[in-house]
Every structure is written in C-alpha cells, then in structure tokens.
Amino acid sequence: MVTKNCTIKLSIVFLNALLLMSSITYSQDVISWPGGRYALTSDGNQHDPDDIGAMPMSIAMMCYAGFKDKIVHFDFANHLGLSNPEKLREITESCSGVAARFGISKEIVFNCQTQFKAAKANFLKEALKSSATDPLWLVCAGPMGTTYLYLDTVKVTAPEKLQFIHCISHSNANNKHNDTPELNGKTWVALKTNFPAVNFHDISNQNIRDGFCSPIENWAWMNEPDSPENWKWLYSRNRTASVHKGMFDMSDGGMTYWLITGASTGGNERGNWDGVHMIFENGRNRIE
C-alpha cells in the first residue's frame, strides 16, 4: 500500500514537472533571424476581423525582436474585388498606427485597395535585390491574390530571382480563398504550380487554443496599468474577443513568430503569449 502511494505521488510529481516544462517551452525560444528581409501581405478589409489585431502585432514582434531594419514591405487590405468599408477603416487605422508608433517608413506601407500598383512595384524592387545570402521572406496573411501577382511580376521581369523568395502560410482558409474574380485561380496550390522555383513553407495552423488564438486573459499582461502604451494600444486593436467567445485571435502573427525564432532551421510553430511576452520584455528598452 505504501509502495502504491509512493508510486502515485511520484507519478504526480513527474506529471507536474512535464506540465511545467511544457509551460516554459515558449518563453525559452531563441530569437534567431534566418537571414534576409521581411515582407508581409494581409487582408483585414473583408470577412474575419482578426487581422485588425494580428497585423500590428506581427510588426511589433519584428521591432521588439530587433529586426525592424529587416522590414521592407508591409501591405494590408489585400482582399481584392470586395471590401467592407468599416473593416477597411479599422485595418487602415491598425497598420498606419503601428507604422507610426514603431517608426516604419510610410514608403513601404501600402493599402492594396488604393496603392496596389505601388505595392507591386515595391515588392518587385525588393525581389530584385534577393540572393542566396539575402532572401526575401513573404508572410502570406490573407488571400493569395496579391502574392500571385507579386510573383508573376518577378517571373516576367527576373525569373531567376524566384528561387530566393520564401512564402509562408498557415491557413487552409487563406490558401483556398477565391470568392471574387480578382482572386479566382490565385490559390496556394496555384502558386506552387506556377512558381515552382519559389520556396513554400506550410506551417501548422496557428488557430489553436493554447497558441496565438487563445482566451483573452492570457494576453492581459499587455493591458496592465503599468504596461507600456504601445502594448496597451496593441491590445486595444483586438476585434475578435467579442465575436469569437472571448478568444484573442492573433493567429496570423504565428507566422512571424515562427520566422523570428529560426524559420525552417528550428522556428517554433507552436508559439504563444508567453513567447510574445518574452520578445516584448527583452525589446522594450529598444522601443519604449
């Protein structure tokens, strides 16, 4: 009987140790830039409001991690052919707001509803700079229409540069989204078919309860009375808790987290609020 009790107690201790190890895995992630430059294309102007919070969070993570100088392209409202005016206003406020707060040049920030020609020209400019030692990473946080058109421009202009471009996606919904003529045929599968030289990275879906889409209480550290104003502002841009049963949905931000923790050489596909907190705390002297 004593042996059985001891065994139970040891099992409980061991289980608790495992739970503790799992709870600190994220906060022990190593920030490790894989080299190259960072580009982000996102929607936020139609359907789910998650990008209204996730896009400024992505840019903030890059800045707090010390990689602000790697950001060379940032576009939003990339749901082509259909746009909700109120969501467009909100995503514009988020993206122009994070650019102003973190010192991102307006020259590399684009509203795809009104500045798509300039956005395409900027992406091409950055693609032409790319090489094996200086690749271009493109985080695809919306329908694949803009990504398709960007890559097509590179293919026409300098197809040899496609091999130095990396595209990241986590969402099957984004991969298949084609509900307008402007998006029709421009899917993740079509990208892989038409631009085989490009490096495509399919990471785990970030819409997981213990990750970047989790109860809002997990993110309360951003909105404490003594939290930096930028954290409070980022927290305030969340628009999903009221429509997703209290979930703080920053799921598209998981792609940037994977990238800044090593990407294909060990990047964490299961990052969460603890990892973001670590990045913010370590970088607050750099930003605040």
Tab-separated table of C-alpha atoms in Angstrom:
chain	number	residue	atom	x	y	z
A	1	MET	CA	0.000	0.000	0.000
A	2	VAL	CA	2.849	2.375	0.845
A	3	THR	CA	4.574	1.482	-2.387
A	4	LYS	CA	1.417	2.213	-4.322
A	5	ASN	CA	1.013	5.620	-2.635
A	6	CYS	CA	4.637	6.473	-3.331
A	7	THR	CA	4.188	5.455	-6.941
A	8	ILE	CA	1.129	7.671	-7.252
A	9	LYS	CA	2.923	10.586	-5.625
A	10	LEU	CA	5.968	10.150	-7.862
A	11	SER	CA	3.700	9.965	-10.893
A	12	ILE	CA	2.001	13.198	-9.871
A	13	VAL	CA	5.359	14.897	-9.330
A	14	PHE	CA	6.567	13.685	-12.723
A	15	LEU	CA	3.355	14.844	-14.411
A	16	ASN	CA	3.642	18.254	-12.778
A	17	ALA	CA	7.247	18.507	-13.942
A	18	LEU	CA	6.197	17.723	-17.500
A	19	LEU	CA	3.445	20.327	-17.344
A	20	LEU	CA	5.902	22.908	-16.043
A	21	MET	CA	8.391	22.087	-18.803
A	22	SER	CA	5.668	22.464	-21.413
A	23	SER	CA	4.554	25.789	-19.942
A	24	ILE	CA	8.004	27.332	-20.245
A	25	THR	CA	8.939	25.966	-23.637
A	26	TYR	CA	7.673	29.053	-25.412
A	27	SER	CA	9.441	31.536	-23.152
A	28	GLN	CA	12.728	29.734	-23.812
A	29	ASP	CA	12.514	30.138	-27.586
A	30	VAL	CA	15.676	31.553	-29.059
A	31	ILE	CA	15.311	34.612	-31.258
A	32	SER	CA	17.182	33.653	-34.391
A	33	TRP	CA	16.742	35.578	-37.624
A	34	PRO	CA	17.247	33.236	-40.608
A	35	GLY	CA	18.765	35.946	-42.793
A	36	GLY	CA	17.258	38.113	-45.482
A	37	ARG	CA	14.389	40.597	-45.428
A	38	TYR	CA	10.761	40.598	-44.294
A	39	ALA	CA	7.603	41.298	-46.304
A	40	LEU	CA	4.004	40.976	-45.128
A	41	THR	CA	0.810	40.897	-47.189
A	42	SER	CA	-2.505	40.793	-45.345
A	43	ASP	CA	-6.210	41.402	-45.685
A	44	GLY	CA	-8.362	42.693	-42.798
A	45	ASN	CA	-10.761	44.530	-45.097
A	46	GLN	CA	-13.275	41.702	-45.523
A	47	HIS	CA	-14.614	38.737	-43.536
A	48	ASP	CA	-12.924	37.861	-40.212
A	49	PRO	CA	-11.588	40.856	-38.192
A	50	ASP	CA	-8.546	39.010	-36.804
A	51	ASP	CA	-6.021	40.878	-38.967
A	52	ILE	CA	-7.030	44.176	-37.362
A	53	GLY	CA	-5.109	42.996	-34.310
A	54	ALA	CA	-2.730	40.423	-35.803
A	55	MET	CA	-1.032	42.695	-38.333
A	56	PRO	CA	0.173	45.365	-35.888
A	57	MET	CA	1.204	42.516	-33.558
A	58	SER	CA	3.342	40.992	-36.318
A	59	ILE	CA	5.135	44.257	-36.999
A	60	ALA	CA	5.577	44.909	-33.267
A	61	MET	CA	7.175	41.475	-32.782
A	62	MET	CA	9.662	42.209	-35.544
A	63	CYS	CA	10.573	45.515	-33.905
A	64	TYR	CA	10.805	44.246	-30.337
A	65	ALA	CA	12.941	41.329	-31.546
A	66	GLY	CA	15.401	43.789	-33.062
A	67	PHE	CA	14.554	43.188	-36.716
A	68	LYS	CA	12.872	46.455	-37.642
A	69	ASP	CA	15.542	47.080	-40.285
A	70	LYS	CA	14.563	43.808	-41.991
A	71	ILE	CA	11.029	45.061	-42.774
A	72	VAL	CA	10.953	46.115	-46.430
A	73	HIS	CA	7.310	45.642	-47.458
A	74	PHE	CA	4.061	45.824	-45.495
A	75	ASP	CA	0.702	45.790	-47.245
A	76	PHE	CA	-2.853	45.366	-45.989
A	77	ALA	CA	-6.460	45.208	-47.261
A	78	ASN	CA	-5.398	42.625	-49.833
A	79	HIS	CA	-8.836	41.068	-50.260
A	80	LEU	CA	-9.149	42.183	-53.872
A	81	GLY	CA	-12.512	42.744	-55.521
A	82	LEU	CA	-14.591	43.087	-52.381
A	83	SER	CA	-14.025	45.299	-49.348
A	84	ASN	CA	-16.063	46.144	-46.243
A	85	PRO	CA	-15.791	49.919	-45.589
A	86	GLU	CA	-15.765	49.637	-41.784
A	87	LYS	CA	-13.201	46.827	-41.744
A	88	LEU	CA	-11.096	48.790	-44.233
A	89	ARG	CA	-11.177	51.776	-41.885
A	90	GLU	CA	-10.167	49.579	-38.949
A	91	ILE	CA	-7.303	47.770	-40.700
A	92	THR	CA	-6.030	51.093	-42.077
A	93	GLU	CA	-6.009	52.520	-38.552
A	94	SER	CA	-4.141	49.469	-37.263
A	95	CYS	CA	-1.496	49.409	-39.957
A	96	SER	CA	-0.877	53.142	-40.201
A	97	GLY	CA	-0.903	53.231	-36.404
A	98	VAL	CA	1.725	50.547	-35.891
A	99	ALA	CA	3.897	52.116	-38.599
A	100	ALA	CA	3.764	55.491	-36.860
A	101	ARG	CA	4.340	54.076	-33.373
A	102	PHE	CA	7.297	51.910	-34.353
A	103	GLY	CA	8.880	54.188	-36.919
A	104	ILE	CA	8.154	52.172	-40.064
A	105	SER	CA	8.597	54.293	-43.185
A	106	LYS	CA	5.372	55.169	-44.990
A	107	GLU	CA	7.252	54.412	-48.201
A	108	ILE	CA	6.956	50.652	-47.561
A	109	VAL	CA	3.372	50.550	-46.202
A	110	PHE	CA	0.591	50.041	-48.749
A	111	ASN	CA	-3.201	49.910	-48.782
A	112	CYS	CA	-3.911	47.367	-51.523
A	113	GLN	CA	-7.299	48.939	-52.248
A	114	THR	CA	-5.747	52.242	-53.301
A	115	GLN	CA	-1.985	51.635	-53.658
A	116	PHE	CA	-1.662	48.218	-55.201
A	117	LYS	CA	0.371	49.388	-58.195
A	118	ALA	CA	2.907	50.952	-55.834
A	119	ALA	CA	2.854	47.847	-53.624
A	120	LYS	CA	3.632	45.611	-56.595
A	121	ALA	CA	6.474	47.890	-57.689
A	122	ASN	CA	7.949	47.861	-54.192
A	123	PHE	CA	7.789	44.090	-53.918
A	124	LEU	CA	9.499	43.740	-57.285
A	125	LYS	CA	12.229	46.148	-56.195
A	126	GLU	CA	12.925	44.036	-53.120
A	127	ALA	CA	12.734	40.784	-55.051
A	128	LEU	CA	15.384	42.033	-57.465
A	129	LYS	CA	17.758	42.562	-54.520
A	130	SER	CA	17.378	38.966	-53.388
A	131	SER	CA	20.103	36.355	-53.374
A	132	ALA	CA	21.045	33.127	-51.624
A	133	THR	CA	22.541	35.137	-48.761
A	134	ASP	CA	19.812	37.782	-48.720
A	135	PRO	CA	16.457	36.088	-49.412
A	136	LEU	CA	13.036	37.732	-49.248
A	137	TRP	CA	10.549	36.209	-46.793
A	138	LEU	CA	6.884	36.872	-47.567
A	139	VAL	CA	4.343	36.242	-44.808
A	140	CYS	CA	1.031	35.483	-46.534
A	141	ALA	CA	-1.683	36.561	-44.096
A	142	GLY	CA	-4.690	36.759	-46.387
A	143	PRO	CA	-5.955	35.538	-49.759
A	144	MET	CA	-3.173	34.623	-52.174
A	145	GLY	CA	-4.156	37.087	-54.908
A	146	THR	CA	-1.529	39.713	-54.112
A	147	THR	CA	1.156	37.064	-53.631
A	148	TYR	CA	0.295	35.568	-57.014
A	149	LEU	CA	0.509	38.934	-58.753
A	150	TYR	CA	3.767	39.823	-56.979
A	151	LEU	CA	5.409	36.560	-58.009
A	152	ASP	CA	4.080	36.853	-61.549
A	153	THR	CA	5.720	40.275	-61.886
A	154	VAL	CA	9.010	38.820	-60.695
A	155	LYS	CA	8.636	35.889	-63.087
A	156	VAL	CA	8.161	38.250	-66.031
A	157	THR	CA	10.978	40.600	-65.003
A	158	ALA	CA	13.651	38.394	-63.472
A	159	PRO	CA	12.589	34.749	-63.106
A	160	GLU	CA	15.994	33.783	-61.722
A	161	LYS	CA	15.120	35.713	-58.545
A	162	LEU	CA	12.146	33.489	-57.670
A	163	GLN	CA	14.439	30.914	-56.072
A	164	PHE	CA	15.390	33.455	-53.408
A	165	ILE	CA	11.811	34.155	-52.315
A	166	HIS	CA	10.206	32.292	-49.387
A	167	CYS	CA	6.417	32.306	-48.929
A	168	ILE	CA	4.842	31.318	-45.604
A	169	SER	CA	1.239	30.256	-44.947
A	170	HIS	CA	-0.554	28.547	-42.075
A	171	SER	CA	-4.195	28.799	-43.092
A	172	ASN	CA	-6.112	26.492	-45.375
A	173	ALA	CA	-8.851	29.126	-45.493
A	174	ASN	CA	-6.410	31.678	-46.920
A	175	ASN	CA	-4.834	29.080	-49.198
A	176	LYS	CA	-8.135	28.343	-50.939
A	177	HIS	CA	-9.850	31.741	-50.681
A	178	ASN	CA	-11.107	32.880	-54.088
A	179	ASP	CA	-14.537	34.470	-53.691
A	180	THR	CA	-14.061	37.270	-56.243
A	181	PRO	CA	-12.987	37.335	-59.906
A	182	GLU	CA	-9.811	39.146	-58.831
A	183	LEU	CA	-8.874	36.229	-56.557
A	184	ASN	CA	-10.156	33.396	-58.721
A	185	GLY	CA	-7.447	30.881	-59.589
A	186	LYS	CA	-4.896	32.547	-57.338
A	187	THR	CA	-4.632	29.944	-54.596
A	188	TRP	CA	-1.732	28.421	-52.658
A	189	VAL	CA	-1.833	25.381	-54.942
A	190	ALA	CA	-1.755	27.664	-57.996
A	191	LEU	CA	1.275	29.459	-56.555
A	192	LYS	CA	3.157	26.192	-56.187
A	193	THR	CA	2.154	25.108	-59.678
A	194	ASN	CA	3.032	28.338	-61.483
A	195	PHE	CA	6.087	29.379	-59.460
A	196	PRO	CA	7.881	26.115	-58.624
A	197	ALA	CA	11.209	27.862	-58.032
A	198	VAL	CA	9.800	29.698	-55.004
A	199	ASN	CA	10.324	28.222	-51.524
A	200	PHE	CA	6.954	27.499	-49.911
A	201	HIS	CA	6.561	26.898	-46.185
A	202	ASP	CA	3.336	25.320	-44.901
A	203	ILE	CA	3.499	25.709	-41.136
A	204	SER	CA	1.000	24.427	-38.573
A	205	ASN	CA	-2.358	26.142	-38.319
A	206	GLN	CA	-1.975	28.906	-35.739
A	207	ASN	CA	-5.653	28.884	-34.757
A	208	ILE	CA	-5.021	26.762	-31.665
A	209	ARG	CA	-6.401	27.440	-28.228
A	210	ASP	CA	-3.026	27.306	-26.441
A	211	GLY	CA	-1.273	29.442	-29.040
A	212	PHE	CA	-1.911	32.633	-30.973
A	213	CYS	CA	-5.677	32.185	-30.777
A	214	SER	CA	-6.370	31.800	-27.078
A	215	PRO	CA	-8.513	33.228	-24.258
A	216	ILE	CA	-8.078	36.964	-23.869
A	217	GLU	CA	-6.991	36.504	-20.246
A	218	ASN	CA	-3.683	35.069	-21.499
A	219	TRP	CA	-2.849	38.432	-23.048
A	220	ALA	CA	-3.821	40.593	-20.059
A	221	TRP	CA	-0.136	41.426	-19.425
A	222	MET	CA	-0.373	43.814	-22.371
A	223	ASN	CA	-3.059	45.888	-20.697
A	224	GLU	CA	-1.921	46.258	-17.101
A	225	PRO	CA	-1.883	49.769	-15.556
A	226	ASP	CA	1.923	49.895	-15.805
A	227	SER	CA	2.156	48.282	-19.252
A	228	PRO	CA	3.882	50.399	-21.921
A	229	GLU	CA	1.494	52.479	-24.006
A	230	ASN	CA	2.392	50.593	-27.170
A	231	TRP	CA	1.355	47.315	-25.533
A	232	LYS	CA	-1.945	48.796	-24.432
A	233	TRP	CA	-2.562	50.124	-27.919
A	234	LEU	CA	-1.798	46.732	-29.497
A	235	TYR	CA	-4.169	45.085	-27.024
A	236	SER	CA	-6.871	47.608	-27.906
A	237	ARG	CA	-6.696	46.705	-31.606
A	238	ASN	CA	-8.094	43.225	-30.966
A	239	ARG	CA	-11.544	42.848	-32.531
A	240	THR	CA	-12.104	39.109	-32.117
A	241	ALA	CA	-12.890	38.599	-28.411
A	242	SER	CA	-16.436	39.885	-28.819
A	243	VAL	CA	-17.200	37.678	-31.826
A	244	HIS	CA	-15.139	34.558	-31.015
A	245	LYS	CA	-16.286	33.787	-27.468
A	246	GLY	CA	-13.519	35.659	-25.682
A	247	MET	CA	-10.691	34.433	-27.906
A	248	PHE	CA	-7.823	36.824	-28.578
A	249	ASP	CA	-7.095	35.849	-32.179
A	250	MET	CA	-3.609	36.819	-33.303
A	251	SER	CA	-3.229	33.625	-35.342
A	252	ASP	CA	-1.595	35.174	-38.403
A	253	GLY	CA	1.079	36.550	-36.072
A	254	GLY	CA	2.242	32.975	-35.527
A	255	MET	CA	3.928	33.021	-38.931
A	256	THR	CA	6.112	35.963	-37.935
A	257	TYR	CA	6.877	34.256	-34.612
A	258	TRP	CA	7.991	31.124	-36.486
A	259	LEU	CA	10.187	33.264	-38.713
A	260	ILE	CA	11.955	35.183	-35.949
A	261	THR	CA	12.602	32.011	-33.950
A	262	GLY	CA	14.552	30.404	-36.774
A	263	ALA	CA	12.081	29.643	-39.575
A	264	SER	CA	12.976	26.383	-41.327
A	265	THR	CA	16.010	25.877	-39.082
A	266	GLY	CA	14.083	25.354	-35.854
A	267	GLY	CA	11.385	28.027	-35.779
A	268	ASN	CA	8.598	27.383	-33.280
A	269	GLU	CA	5.275	26.627	-34.956
A	270	ARG	CA	3.592	26.462	-31.539
A	271	GLY	CA	4.412	29.872	-30.126
A	272	ASN	CA	2.029	31.592	-27.751
A	273	TRP	CA	1.501	34.583	-25.476
A	274	ASP	CA	4.474	33.649	-23.273
A	275	GLY	CA	6.826	33.809	-26.228
A	276	VAL	CA	5.421	37.145	-27.341
A	277	HIS	CA	5.750	38.469	-23.776
A	278	MET	CA	9.394	37.389	-23.749
A	279	ILE	CA	10.073	39.196	-27.028
A	280	PHE	CA	8.328	42.342	-25.843
A	281	GLU	CA	10.077	42.389	-22.468
A	282	ASN	CA	13.514	41.786	-23.979
A	283	GLY	CA	12.988	44.536	-26.527
A	284	ARG	CA	11.160	47.209	-24.534
A	285	ASN	CA	14.351	49.245	-23.931
A	286	ARG	CA	14.814	49.254	-27.686
A	287	ILE	CA	11.317	50.583	-28.357
A	288	GLU	CA	9.904	52.456	-25.370
